[in-house]
Amino acid sequence: MSSSPPDQPTVDDAPILHVDLDAFFASVEILDDPSLRGLPVAVGGAGERGVVASASYEARRFGVRSGMASVLARRRCPNLVILPGRFDRYEEYSRRFRDIVTDLTPTVEAIGLDELFADLRGLRRLGVRPIDAAWALRERIENELRLDCGVGLARNKLFAKLASKRSKPIVVGGRITSGAGVVWVDPVLEREWLAELPVGALWGVGPATAAKLHRLGLRWVRDLQAVDEATLAAHVGAAMAATLSAYARGDDRREVVVDRGAKSVGHDETFLRSLRTLDEVRGAVRTHASVVSRALRANRQLARTVTVVARFDDLTSVSRSQTLPFGVDDEGAIAMIGVALAETVELTQSVRLIGLYASSFVERSEHEIQMSFNVDVEPTGARESAEARSRERQIGLEGLRDAIDEVRQRFGRSSLGTLADLGEHGLHVATQRGRNAFGPEQPAPPG
DNA sequence: TCTGGGGTCCTAGGACCC
DNA sequence: TCTGGGGTCCTAGGACCC
């Protein structure tokens, strides 16, 4: 591994670049309000059920990390400034970030708002060296966005991402040490570099898989390098075993994919006070239907599958889905299906989260437009076409009713009404829904 | 310590068709 | 009449990523 010349790699040694903005949301907040500079800042939900989405390095000095429950973050850092997050602003910065990288090469794949991969192979002909390109990129991002970032260069996505992580500032013992800024993984040293990493460093290995691997005595990537795929498959499944074996060898064939279209859209909300009545659940589904429908229409998509998820107070969750023979984007239609699905969930506990998702997108054809009841989107036409529309609309409504009948038939209606037994203070809590993107807000302190 | 909201992918079982 | 096996679609749950 090296971070600077004379080990200048060619494009063939380092065709893949990964950039990751440092403490992105928190950094944008500090840029917009310089009085925050030097303070421990987090963006996230401040309430009892909130989590930290982004933490400034100053906050990290106190052990605050993204994904951490805000309650714990505040315990570690009582002076932590927790801001609610302004996604429009982050999206604006994210777009400018992407534009800068796209100036380098059009082959760019965004991973969330704050990181992306780029394929540098197009630079070969121009004689641009990857490390020079990486430093130039950092400089532009610094000059034009006033944001810091880490850049990784490698033969594939696996190493490029590990490298950009390695390039970043680190916090050790409450002290911030600045990073190299740009890191290149020399192909000759790849395998031994990988061998030293814990299994959890690999893409796709989270807490559950790491625990399984630990139980098998596999703690380091070098352990994975020594175990055969079939043994692995028996414990983590065929696909995961194949991926892990390949990654452990340093083998990652994933391409940089431009414009990976979304396969689902959805919306969910964790409530400050869990829902206890079916009416509250229905209300949440209807509210979500409006958001999801708007998103579908904005993306000009029609979805055939509607899914409802309920998460209970013990953090277990259940889902119900229904696939229609046609696509919908209409708020009323999505709400009707969503409510019918939600009514099949037995409310044995209070519900802390309700989610509503739409997937299985279909092409928007003339036919589908009418099926979706968006009669307004069509220009006023001949009476004949108006009649046809009306007829199609009727068919669509019938299809919807069929789908709802099917839901009820599949699950029966026995679950209805079980909620009444749940608790005494059912009704008044519905209004206490949080508005925060990262979890419900804390109620205002008295006085 | 106790876990948000945006998503993706995998698995396993059942239904259905050939 | 009873049977098999493969393919595809759908559903539910779980894990993961940022």
Tab-separated table of C-alpha atoms (C1' of nucleotides) in Angstrom:
chain	number	residue	atom	x	y	z
A	1	MET	CA	0.000	0.000	0.000
A	2	SER	CA	1.251	3.425	-0.871
A	3	SER	CA	-0.145	6.895	-0.905
A	4	SER	CA	2.166	8.831	-3.180
A	5	PRO	CA	4.753	8.644	-5.941
A	6	PRO	CA	7.219	7.176	-6.790
A	7	ASP	CA	4.930	4.137	-6.741
A	8	GLN	CA	2.714	5.804	-9.335
A	9	PRO	CA	0.226	3.198	-10.472
A	10	THR	CA	-1.063	3.138	-14.019
A	11	VAL	CA	-4.753	3.081	-14.799
A	12	ASP	CA	-4.445	-0.694	-15.148
A	13	ASP	CA	-3.112	-0.979	-11.593
A	14	ALA	CA	-5.833	1.265	-10.207
A	15	PRO	CA	-8.851	1.535	-12.502
A	16	ILE	CA	-11.390	1.992	-9.702
A	17	LEU	CA	-11.712	5.068	-7.516
A	18	HIS	CA	-13.848	5.471	-4.413
A	19	VAL	CA	-14.524	8.853	-2.795
A	20	ASP	CA	-16.223	9.336	0.526
A	21	LEU	CA	-17.025	12.756	1.995
A	22	ASP	CA	-15.962	13.176	5.620
A	23	ALA	CA	-18.780	13.480	8.190
A	24	PHE	CA	-20.991	14.701	5.370
A	25	PHE	CA	-24.251	15.864	6.984
A	26	ALA	CA	-22.483	17.325	10.003
A	27	SER	CA	-19.946	19.103	7.778
A	28	VAL	CA	-22.694	20.728	5.703
A	29	GLU	CA	-24.394	21.955	8.880
A	30	ILE	CA	-21.124	23.475	10.083
A	31	LEU	CA	-20.568	25.174	6.703
A	32	ASP	CA	-24.017	26.733	6.884
A	33	ASP	CA	-23.565	27.810	10.501
A	34	PRO	CA	-19.907	28.583	11.227
A	35	SER	CA	-20.703	29.119	14.914
A	36	LEU	CA	-20.845	25.320	15.128
A	37	ARG	CA	-17.223	24.977	14.098
A	38	GLY	CA	-15.172	23.266	16.760
A	39	LEU	CA	-18.256	21.983	18.577
A	40	PRO	CA	-19.287	18.338	18.748
A	41	VAL	CA	-22.064	18.218	16.143
A	42	ALA	CA	-24.313	15.362	15.116
A	43	VAL	CA	-27.171	15.141	12.651
A	44	GLY	CA	-29.896	12.766	13.674
A	45	GLY	CA	-32.943	12.244	15.820
A	46	ALA	CA	-32.698	13.918	19.184
A	47	GLY	CA	-35.589	11.991	20.729
A	48	GLU	CA	-35.611	8.835	22.818
A	49	ARG	CA	-35.770	6.704	19.685
A	50	GLY	CA	-33.447	8.791	17.557
A	51	VAL	CA	-30.107	7.728	16.120
A	52	VAL	CA	-27.048	9.603	14.940
A	53	ALA	CA	-26.817	9.734	11.151
A	54	SER	CA	-23.591	11.735	10.966
A	55	ALA	CA	-21.100	12.938	13.572
A	56	SER	CA	-18.413	15.614	13.259
A	57	TYR	CA	-14.864	14.587	14.127
A	58	GLU	CA	-15.116	16.730	17.226
A	59	ALA	CA	-18.103	14.585	18.299
A	60	ARG	CA	-16.216	11.418	17.407
A	61	ARG	CA	-13.531	12.402	19.886
A	62	PHE	CA	-16.129	11.631	22.552
A	63	GLY	CA	-16.976	8.258	21.039
A	64	VAL	CA	-20.035	9.395	19.098
A	65	ARG	CA	-20.515	7.342	15.931
A	66	SER	CA	-23.119	7.246	13.202
A	67	GLY	CA	-25.792	4.632	13.776
A	68	MET	CA	-25.500	5.110	17.506
A	69	ALA	CA	-28.622	5.704	19.577
A	70	SER	CA	-28.829	9.410	20.397
A	71	VAL	CA	-29.448	8.609	24.047
A	72	LEU	CA	-26.058	6.947	24.231
A	73	ALA	CA	-24.399	9.655	22.141
A	74	ARG	CA	-25.565	12.287	24.583
A	75	ARG	CA	-24.386	10.209	27.494
A	76	ARG	CA	-20.928	10.082	25.937
A	77	CYS	CA	-20.978	13.715	24.966
A	78	PRO	CA	-23.361	15.827	27.064
A	79	ASN	CA	-22.574	18.953	25.024
A	80	LEU	CA	-23.407	17.248	21.742
A	81	VAL	CA	-25.346	19.499	19.375
A	82	ILE	CA	-27.892	17.285	17.620
A	83	LEU	CA	-29.431	18.829	14.507
A	84	PRO	CA	-32.486	17.408	12.749
A	85	GLY	CA	-31.037	17.232	9.230
A	86	ARG	CA	-31.935	19.095	6.033
A	87	PHE	CA	-32.027	16.665	3.172
A	88	ASP	CA	-32.652	19.182	0.442
A	89	ARG	CA	-29.407	20.839	1.390
A	90	TYR	CA	-27.479	17.559	1.474
A	91	GLU	CA	-28.903	16.593	-1.881
A	92	GLU	CA	-27.743	19.886	-3.330
A	93	TYR	CA	-24.203	19.300	-2.075
A	94	SER	CA	-24.390	15.700	-3.217
A	95	ARG	CA	-25.298	16.750	-6.744
A	96	ARG	CA	-22.379	19.189	-6.896
A	97	PHE	CA	-20.090	16.468	-5.559
A	98	ARG	CA	-21.245	14.092	-8.285
A	99	ASP	CA	-20.847	16.763	-10.941
A	100	ILE	CA	-17.229	17.311	-9.963
A	101	VAL	CA	-16.425	13.614	-10.221
A	102	THR	CA	-18.354	13.334	-13.470
A	103	ASP	CA	-16.038	15.958	-14.950
A	104	LEU	CA	-13.302	13.391	-14.509
A	105	THR	CA	-15.180	10.450	-15.996
A	106	PRO	CA	-18.820	9.798	-16.860
A	107	THR	CA	-18.632	6.290	-15.384
A	108	VAL	CA	-19.720	7.165	-11.862
A	109	GLU	CA	-21.889	5.168	-9.457
A	110	ALA	CA	-23.323	6.924	-6.420
A	111	ILE	CA	-23.606	5.008	-3.149
A	112	GLY	CA	-25.886	7.116	-1.020
A	113	LEU	CA	-25.387	10.888	-0.965
A	114	ASP	CA	-21.829	11.048	0.248
A	115	GLU	CA	-19.833	8.414	-1.568
A	116	LEU	CA	-19.316	7.091	-5.048
A	117	PHE	CA	-17.257	4.843	-7.248
A	118	ALA	CA	-15.714	5.920	-10.544
A	119	ASP	CA	-14.190	3.813	-13.300
A	120	LEU	CA	-10.998	5.477	-14.493
A	121	ARG	CA	-10.302	3.292	-17.504
A	122	GLY	CA	-11.398	6.068	-19.825
A	123	LEU	CA	-8.426	8.082	-18.571
A	124	ARG	CA	-5.909	5.658	-20.004
A	125	ARG	CA	-5.954	7.307	-23.395
A	126	LEU	CA	-5.596	10.784	-21.940
A	127	GLY	CA	-2.462	9.792	-20.091
A	128	VAL	CA	-3.898	10.970	-16.775
A	129	ARG	CA	-2.437	9.092	-13.829
A	130	PRO	CA	-4.919	7.893	-11.201
A	131	ILE	CA	-3.130	9.423	-8.228
A	132	ASP	CA	-2.892	12.805	-9.926
A	133	ALA	CA	-6.577	12.590	-10.768
A	134	ALA	CA	-7.388	11.663	-7.163
A	135	TRP	CA	-5.483	14.617	-5.716
A	136	ALA	CA	-7.027	16.982	-8.235
A	137	LEU	CA	-10.438	15.679	-7.253
A	138	ARG	CA	-9.782	16.258	-3.577
A	139	GLU	CA	-8.604	19.735	-4.304
A	140	ARG	CA	-11.698	20.638	-6.310
A	141	ILE	CA	-14.000	19.233	-3.648
A	142	GLU	CA	-12.127	21.201	-1.024
A	143	ASN	CA	-12.087	24.434	-3.042
A	144	GLU	CA	-15.588	24.336	-4.469
A	145	LEU	CA	-17.551	22.588	-1.736
A	146	ARG	CA	-15.359	23.300	1.296
A	147	LEU	CA	-15.680	19.613	2.181
A	148	ASP	CA	-12.977	17.086	2.996
A	149	CYS	CA	-12.985	13.614	1.577
A	150	GLY	CA	-10.984	10.421	1.390
A	151	VAL	CA	-10.056	8.794	-1.903
A	152	GLY	CA	-9.175	5.151	-2.502
A	153	LEU	CA	-7.632	3.736	-5.677
A	154	ALA	CA	-7.414	0.063	-6.489
A	155	ARG	CA	-7.959	-2.736	-8.938
A	156	ASN	CA	-11.567	-3.287	-7.864
A	157	LYS	CA	-14.384	-1.880	-5.759
A	158	LEU	CA	-13.532	-3.978	-2.717
A	159	PHE	CA	-10.052	-2.545	-2.353
A	160	ALA	CA	-10.961	0.939	-3.520
A	161	LYS	CA	-13.494	1.250	-0.723
A	162	LEU	CA	-11.198	-0.219	1.899
A	163	ALA	CA	-8.523	2.197	0.692
A	164	SER	CA	-10.670	5.311	0.937
A	165	LYS	CA	-11.568	4.306	4.463
A	166	ARG	CA	-7.890	3.935	5.230
A	167	SER	CA	-7.239	7.401	3.797
A	168	LYS	CA	-9.454	9.173	6.329
A	169	PRO	CA	-8.683	10.906	9.595
A	170	ILE	CA	-8.866	8.614	12.607
A	171	VAL	CA	-9.712	9.213	16.230
A	172	VAL	CA	-7.544	7.370	18.725
A	173	GLY	CA	-7.757	8.006	22.431
A	174	GLY	CA	-9.799	11.139	21.899
A	175	ARG	CA	-7.234	12.591	19.494
A	176	ILE	CA	-7.857	13.263	15.813
A	177	THR	CA	-5.060	12.222	13.461
A	178	SER	CA	-5.383	13.413	9.900
A	179	GLY	CA	-5.352	10.791	7.169
A	180	ALA	CA	-3.315	10.408	3.998
A	181	GLY	CA	-6.171	11.757	1.889
A	182	VAL	CA	-5.459	9.423	-1.015
A	183	VAL	CA	-4.549	5.751	-0.660
A	184	TRP	CA	-3.623	3.326	-3.409
A	185	VAL	CA	-3.642	-0.437	-2.862
A	186	ASP	CA	-0.740	-1.964	-4.748
A	187	PRO	CA	-1.993	-5.165	-6.433
A	188	VAL	CA	1.175	-6.960	-5.331
A	189	LEU	CA	0.358	-6.316	-1.684
A	190	GLU	CA	-3.441	-6.743	-1.865
A	191	ARG	CA	-3.701	-10.213	-0.446
A	192	GLU	CA	-1.533	-9.714	2.606
A	193	TRP	CA	-3.167	-6.389	3.336
A	194	LEU	CA	-6.557	-8.074	3.231
A	195	ALA	CA	-5.387	-10.972	5.410
A	196	GLU	CA	-4.912	-8.677	8.413
A	197	LEU	CA	-8.419	-7.253	8.368
A	198	PRO	CA	-11.230	-8.515	10.615
A	199	VAL	CA	-13.993	-10.367	8.753
A	200	GLY	CA	-16.389	-7.537	9.562
A	201	ALA	CA	-14.364	-5.208	7.336
A	202	LEU	CA	-15.653	-7.019	4.240
A	203	TRP	CA	-18.628	-5.608	2.371
A	204	GLY	CA	-21.717	-7.610	3.304
A	205	VAL	CA	-20.473	-8.832	6.678
A	206	GLY	CA	-22.557	-7.215	9.383
A	207	PRO	CA	-23.050	-8.152	13.028
A	208	ALA	CA	-25.102	-11.303	12.351
A	209	THR	CA	-22.738	-12.794	9.774
A	210	ALA	CA	-19.678	-11.768	11.772
A	211	ALA	CA	-21.102	-13.603	14.798
A	212	LYS	CA	-21.662	-16.740	12.723
A	213	LEU	CA	-18.121	-16.574	11.391
A	214	HIS	CA	-16.723	-16.028	14.878
A	215	ARG	CA	-18.539	-19.123	16.067
A	216	LEU	CA	-16.714	-21.037	13.348
A	217	GLY	CA	-13.454	-19.614	14.649
A	218	LEU	CA	-13.112	-17.265	11.703
A	219	ARG	CA	-12.117	-13.806	12.913
A	220	TRP	CA	-9.770	-12.504	10.230
A	221	VAL	CA	-9.882	-12.461	6.490
A	222	ARG	CA	-6.844	-14.757	6.566
A	223	ASP	CA	-9.063	-17.332	8.300
A	224	LEU	CA	-11.571	-16.998	5.483
A	225	GLN	CA	-8.779	-17.487	2.962
A	226	ALA	CA	-8.065	-20.871	4.547
A	227	VAL	CA	-11.595	-22.248	4.768
A	228	ASP	CA	-13.339	-23.930	1.846
A	229	GLU	CA	-16.458	-22.460	0.342
A	230	ALA	CA	-18.674	-25.505	0.962
A	231	THR	CA	-18.038	-25.356	4.712
A	232	LEU	CA	-18.849	-21.676	4.643
A	233	ALA	CA	-21.998	-22.271	2.600
A	234	ALA	CA	-23.382	-24.641	5.206
A	235	HIS	CA	-23.392	-21.794	7.706
A	236	VAL	CA	-23.980	-18.580	5.794
A	237	GLY	CA	-25.750	-19.745	2.628
A	238	ALA	CA	-24.470	-20.334	-0.886
A	239	ALA	CA	-24.501	-16.775	-2.149
A	240	MET	CA	-22.828	-15.278	0.896
A	241	ALA	CA	-20.225	-18.080	0.896
A	242	ALA	CA	-19.366	-17.464	-2.737
A	243	THR	CA	-19.052	-13.727	-2.134
A	244	LEU	CA	-16.956	-14.121	0.996
A	245	SER	CA	-14.596	-16.639	-0.588
A	246	ALA	CA	-14.107	-14.373	-3.572
A	247	TYR	CA	-13.573	-11.240	-1.461
A	248	ALA	CA	-11.146	-13.078	0.812
A	249	ARG	CA	-9.062	-13.805	-2.290
A	250	GLY	CA	-9.344	-10.174	-3.279
A	251	ASP	CA	-11.590	-11.135	-6.148
A	252	ASP	CA	-14.396	-8.648	-6.788
A	253	ARG	CA	-15.937	-8.496	-10.264
A	254	ARG	CA	-18.539	-5.831	-9.537
A	255	GLU	CA	-18.624	-3.195	-12.243
A	256	VAL	CA	-19.169	0.506	-11.750
A	257	VAL	CA	-22.798	0.880	-12.791
A	258	VAL	CA	-24.048	4.301	-13.862
A	259	ASP	CA	-27.668	5.154	-13.057
A	260	ARG	CA	-28.765	2.086	-11.228
A	261	GLY	CA	-32.517	2.663	-11.194
A	262	ALA	CA	-34.316	2.159	-7.878
A	263	LYS	CA	-36.297	-1.069	-7.557
A	264	SER	CA	-38.588	0.110	-4.810
A	265	VAL	CA	-39.718	3.279	-3.125
A	266	GLY	CA	-41.212	3.549	0.291
A	267	HIS	CA	-41.644	5.483	3.425
A	268	ASP	CA	-41.657	4.517	7.068
A	269	GLU	CA	-41.836	6.224	10.378
A	270	THR	CA	-40.897	5.322	13.923
A	271	PHE	CA	-43.342	6.900	16.312
A	272	LEU	CA	-42.409	8.670	19.472
A	273	ARG	CA	-45.218	6.770	21.170
A	274	SER	CA	-46.025	3.363	19.771
A	275	LEU	CA	-49.403	2.880	18.127
A	276	ARG	CA	-51.905	0.725	19.934
A	277	THR	CA	-55.066	0.839	17.864
A	278	LEU	CA	-55.929	-0.326	14.395
A	279	ASP	CA	-57.252	3.134	13.584
A	280	GLU	CA	-53.869	4.643	14.335
A	281	VAL	CA	-52.204	2.066	12.132
A	282	ARG	CA	-54.652	2.784	9.321
A	283	GLY	CA	-53.965	6.492	9.675
A	284	ALA	CA	-50.222	5.942	9.395
A	285	VAL	CA	-50.638	3.786	6.299
A	286	ARG	CA	-52.787	6.447	4.638
A	287	THR	CA	-50.272	9.168	5.458
A	288	HIS	CA	-47.471	7.044	4.019
A	289	ALA	CA	-49.549	6.274	0.922
A	290	SER	CA	-49.564	9.948	0.107
A	291	VAL	CA	-45.761	10.139	0.338
A	292	VAL	CA	-45.185	6.952	-1.657
A	293	SER	CA	-47.679	7.909	-4.321
A	294	ARG	CA	-46.037	11.295	-4.732
A	295	ALA	CA	-42.635	9.635	-5.097
A	296	LEU	CA	-43.947	7.220	-7.712
A	297	ARG	CA	-45.490	10.018	-9.718
A	298	ALA	CA	-42.366	12.143	-9.443
A	299	ASN	CA	-40.341	9.217	-10.822
A	300	ARG	CA	-43.049	8.417	-13.382
A	301	GLN	CA	-43.243	4.871	-12.069
A	302	LEU	CA	-46.101	2.430	-11.557
A	303	ALA	CA	-45.752	-0.296	-8.956
A	304	ARG	CA	-47.476	-3.690	-8.929
A	305	THR	CA	-46.462	-4.695	-5.403
A	306	VAL	CA	-47.495	-2.920	-2.214
A	307	THR	CA	-45.848	-3.952	1.065
A	308	VAL	CA	-46.712	-2.957	4.604
A	309	VAL	CA	-44.267	-3.482	7.460
A	310	ALA	CA	-45.021	-3.181	11.156
A	311	ARG	CA	-42.261	-3.188	13.735
A	312	PHE	CA	-43.296	-3.950	17.276
A	313	ASP	CA	-41.902	-2.662	20.540
A	314	ASP	CA	-39.651	-5.701	20.887
A	315	LEU	CA	-38.116	-4.731	17.493
A	316	THR	CA	-39.450	-7.800	15.716
A	317	SER	CA	-41.292	-6.974	12.538
A	318	VAL	CA	-43.821	-8.484	10.196
A	319	SER	CA	-44.568	-7.682	6.595
A	320	ARG	CA	-47.526	-8.193	4.309
A	321	SER	CA	-47.444	-7.694	0.578
A	322	GLN	CA	-49.780	-7.969	-2.359
A	323	THR	CA	-48.918	-8.002	-6.030
A	324	LEU	CA	-51.513	-6.640	-8.415
A	325	PRO	CA	-51.950	-7.638	-12.039
A	326	PHE	CA	-51.393	-3.983	-12.991
A	327	GLY	CA	-49.299	-1.060	-11.796
A	328	VAL	CA	-50.565	1.778	-9.617
A	329	ASP	CA	-49.339	5.183	-8.523
A	330	ASP	CA	-52.616	6.521	-7.196
A	331	GLU	CA	-52.703	7.542	-3.551
A	332	GLY	CA	-56.184	6.155	-2.955
A	333	ALA	CA	-55.375	2.817	-4.558
A	334	ILE	CA	-52.141	2.407	-2.611
A	335	ALA	CA	-53.868	3.418	0.606
A	336	MET	CA	-56.692	0.925	0.049
A	337	ILE	CA	-54.312	-1.985	-0.523
A	338	GLY	CA	-52.029	-0.857	2.300
A	339	VAL	CA	-54.875	-0.597	4.778
A	340	ALA	CA	-56.237	-3.996	3.759
A	341	LEU	CA	-52.782	-5.503	4.302
A	342	ALA	CA	-52.304	-3.730	7.634
A	343	GLU	CA	-55.633	-5.085	8.836
A	344	THR	CA	-54.300	-8.637	8.478
A	345	VAL	CA	-51.506	-7.998	10.984
A	346	GLU	CA	-52.318	-9.239	14.416
A	347	LEU	CA	-51.557	-6.464	16.864
A	348	THR	CA	-50.244	-8.490	19.743
A	349	GLN	CA	-47.942	-5.649	20.803
A	350	SER	CA	-47.807	-1.917	20.260
A	351	VAL	CA	-46.335	-0.814	16.975
A	352	ARG	CA	-43.266	1.438	16.953
A	353	LEU	CA	-42.905	1.659	13.165
A	354	ILE	CA	-45.181	1.447	10.156
A	355	GLY	CA	-43.687	1.264	6.678
A	356	LEU	CA	-45.275	1.274	3.255
A	357	TYR	CA	-43.293	0.312	0.153
A	358	ALA	CA	-44.005	-0.001	-3.555
A	359	SER	CA	-42.025	-2.246	-5.894
A	360	SER	CA	-42.214	-4.396	-9.059
A	361	PHE	CA	-42.263	-1.377	-11.306
A	362	VAL	CA	-43.871	-1.725	-14.712
A	363	GLU	CA	-43.611	0.334	-17.845
A	364	ARG	CA	-45.997	3.222	-17.952
A	365	SER	CA	-48.171	2.485	-20.966
A	366	GLU	CA	-51.348	4.208	-22.082
A	367	HIS	CA	-53.230	1.381	-20.499
A	368	GLU	CA	-51.398	1.653	-17.194
A	369	ILE	CA	-51.942	5.375	-16.993
A	370	GLN	CA	-55.649	4.761	-17.051
A	371	MET	CA	-55.390	1.880	-14.645
A	372	SER	CA	-53.728	4.193	-12.207
A	373	PHE	CA	-56.790	6.462	-12.213
A	374	ASN	CA	-54.754	9.464	-13.243
A	375	VAL	CA	-57.394	10.529	-15.684
A	376	ASP	CA	-56.162	14.097	-15.464
A	377	VAL	CA	-52.795	13.484	-17.050
A	378	GLU	CA	-54.343	12.871	-20.443
A	379	PRO	CA	-55.261	15.729	-22.682
A	380	THR	CA	-58.946	16.178	-23.202
A	381	GLY	CA	-59.740	14.035	-26.189
A	382	ALA	CA	-62.689	12.858	-28.193
A	383	ARG	CA	-65.704	11.592	-26.372
A	384	GLU	CA	-64.913	8.110	-27.544
A	385	SER	CA	-61.573	8.202	-25.774
A	386	ALA	CA	-63.176	9.652	-22.662
A	387	GLU	CA	-65.545	6.727	-22.613
A	388	ALA	CA	-62.688	4.333	-23.076
A	389	ARG	CA	-60.893	5.969	-20.175
A	390	SER	CA	-63.910	5.705	-18.005
A	391	ARG	CA	-64.247	2.043	-18.913
A	392	GLU	CA	-60.596	1.382	-18.129
A	393	ARG	CA	-60.935	3.225	-14.889
A	394	GLN	CA	-63.838	0.993	-14.002
A	395	ILE	CA	-61.767	-2.097	-14.786
A	396	GLY	CA	-58.964	-0.706	-12.641
A	397	LEU	CA	-61.258	-0.158	-9.697
A	398	GLU	CA	-62.619	-3.651	-10.064
A	399	GLY	CA	-59.091	-5.022	-10.164
A	400	LEU	CA	-58.378	-3.158	-6.979
A	401	ARG	CA	-61.428	-4.519	-5.260
A	402	ASP	CA	-60.448	-8.018	-6.382
A	403	ALA	CA	-56.996	-7.505	-4.920
A	404	ILE	CA	-58.427	-6.364	-1.615
A	405	ASP	CA	-60.842	-9.288	-1.531
A	406	GLU	CA	-57.856	-11.511	-2.142
A	407	VAL	CA	-55.975	-10.007	0.793
A	408	ARG	CA	-58.933	-10.584	3.064
A	409	GLN	CA	-59.377	-14.102	1.766
A	410	ARG	CA	-55.745	-14.964	2.291
A	411	PHE	CA	-55.602	-13.820	5.865
A	412	GLY	CA	-59.177	-13.919	6.960
A	413	ARG	CA	-60.699	-11.111	8.923
A	414	SER	CA	-60.179	-12.743	12.279
A	415	SER	CA	-57.388	-10.361	13.194
A	416	LEU	CA	-59.671	-7.382	13.178
A	417	GLY	CA	-60.596	-6.010	16.525
A	418	THR	CA	-57.940	-7.755	18.532
A	419	LEU	CA	-56.434	-4.382	19.255
A	420	ALA	CA	-59.274	-3.338	21.444
A	421	ASP	CA	-57.819	-5.597	24.110
A	422	LEU	CA	-54.459	-3.929	24.034
A	423	GLY	CA	-54.520	-1.175	26.532
A	424	GLU	CA	-56.589	1.417	28.152
A	425	HIS	CA	-55.037	4.593	26.807
A	426	GLY	CA	-55.474	3.808	23.180
A	427	LEU	CA	-56.810	6.784	21.383
A	428	HIS	CA	-55.090	10.010	22.224
A	429	VAL	CA	-51.555	8.996	21.300
A	430	ALA	CA	-52.040	9.181	17.552
A	431	THR	CA	-51.224	12.857	17.405
A	432	GLN	CA	-47.813	12.388	18.998
A	433	ARG	CA	-46.103	11.390	15.815
A	434	GLY	CA	-42.631	12.763	15.329
A	435	ARG	CA	-41.687	14.849	12.329
A	436	ASN	CA	-38.001	14.201	12.387
A	437	ALA	CA	-36.280	12.281	9.645
A	438	PHE	CA	-34.125	10.369	12.117
A	439	GLY	CA	-36.699	9.441	14.651
A	440	PRO	CA	-39.347	11.186	16.611
A	441	GLU	CA	-38.544	14.430	18.310
A	442	GLN	CA	-38.441	14.741	22.001
A	443	PRO	CA	-41.496	16.552	23.301
A	444	ALA	CA	-40.670	20.119	24.264
A	445	PRO	CA	-39.501	20.334	27.845
A	446	PRO	CA	-42.020	21.968	30.166
A	447	GLY	CA	-41.592	25.677	30.833
B	1	DT	C1'	-26.604	1.502	24.438
B	2	DC	C1'	-30.183	0.291	21.774
B	3	DT	C1'	-30.960	1.093	17.524
B	4	DG	C1'	-33.857	6.048	11.787
B	5	DG	C1'	-35.067	6.124	7.063
B	6	DG	C1'	-33.583	5.429	2.472
B	7	DG	C1'	-32.785	1.302	0.033
B	8	DT	C1'	-30.713	-3.792	-1.891
B	9	DC	C1'	-30.186	-8.697	-1.930
B	10	DC	C1'	-30.805	-13.580	-0.355
B	11	DT	C1'	-33.423	-17.624	1.258
B	12	DA	C1'	-37.054	-20.777	1.660
B	13	DG	C1'	-41.495	-22.404	0.875
B	14	DG	C1'	-45.714	-22.687	-1.770
B	15	DA	C1'	-48.445	-22.302	-5.989
B	16	DC	C1'	-48.685	-23.135	-10.597
B	17	DC	C1'	-47.352	-24.621	-15.244
B	18	DC	C1'	-45.188	-27.729	-18.404
C	1	DT	C1'	-53.835	-42.585	-12.285
C	2	DC	C1'	-49.883	-41.362	-10.075
C	3	DT	C1'	-45.689	-39.484	-10.357
C	4	DG	C1'	-41.074	-36.273	-11.035
C	5	DG	C1'	-38.464	-32.272	-11.856
C	6	DG	C1'	-37.572	-27.659	-13.509
C	7	DG	C1'	-38.875	-22.877	-14.052
C	8	DT	C1'	-41.223	-18.815	-12.589
C	9	DC	C1'	-43.761	-15.958	-9.621
C	10	DC	C1'	-45.105	-14.544	-5.126
C	11	DT	C1'	-44.659	-13.993	-0.082
C	12	DA	C1'	-42.321	-13.390	4.431
C	13	DG	C1'	-38.413	-12.778	6.926
C	14	DG	C1'	-33.683	-11.518	7.679
C	15	DA	C1'	-29.288	-9.252	6.842
C	16	DC	C1'	-26.833	-5.585	5.056
C	17	DC	C1'	-25.372	-0.843	3.313
C	18	DC	C1'	-25.178	4.396	3.785
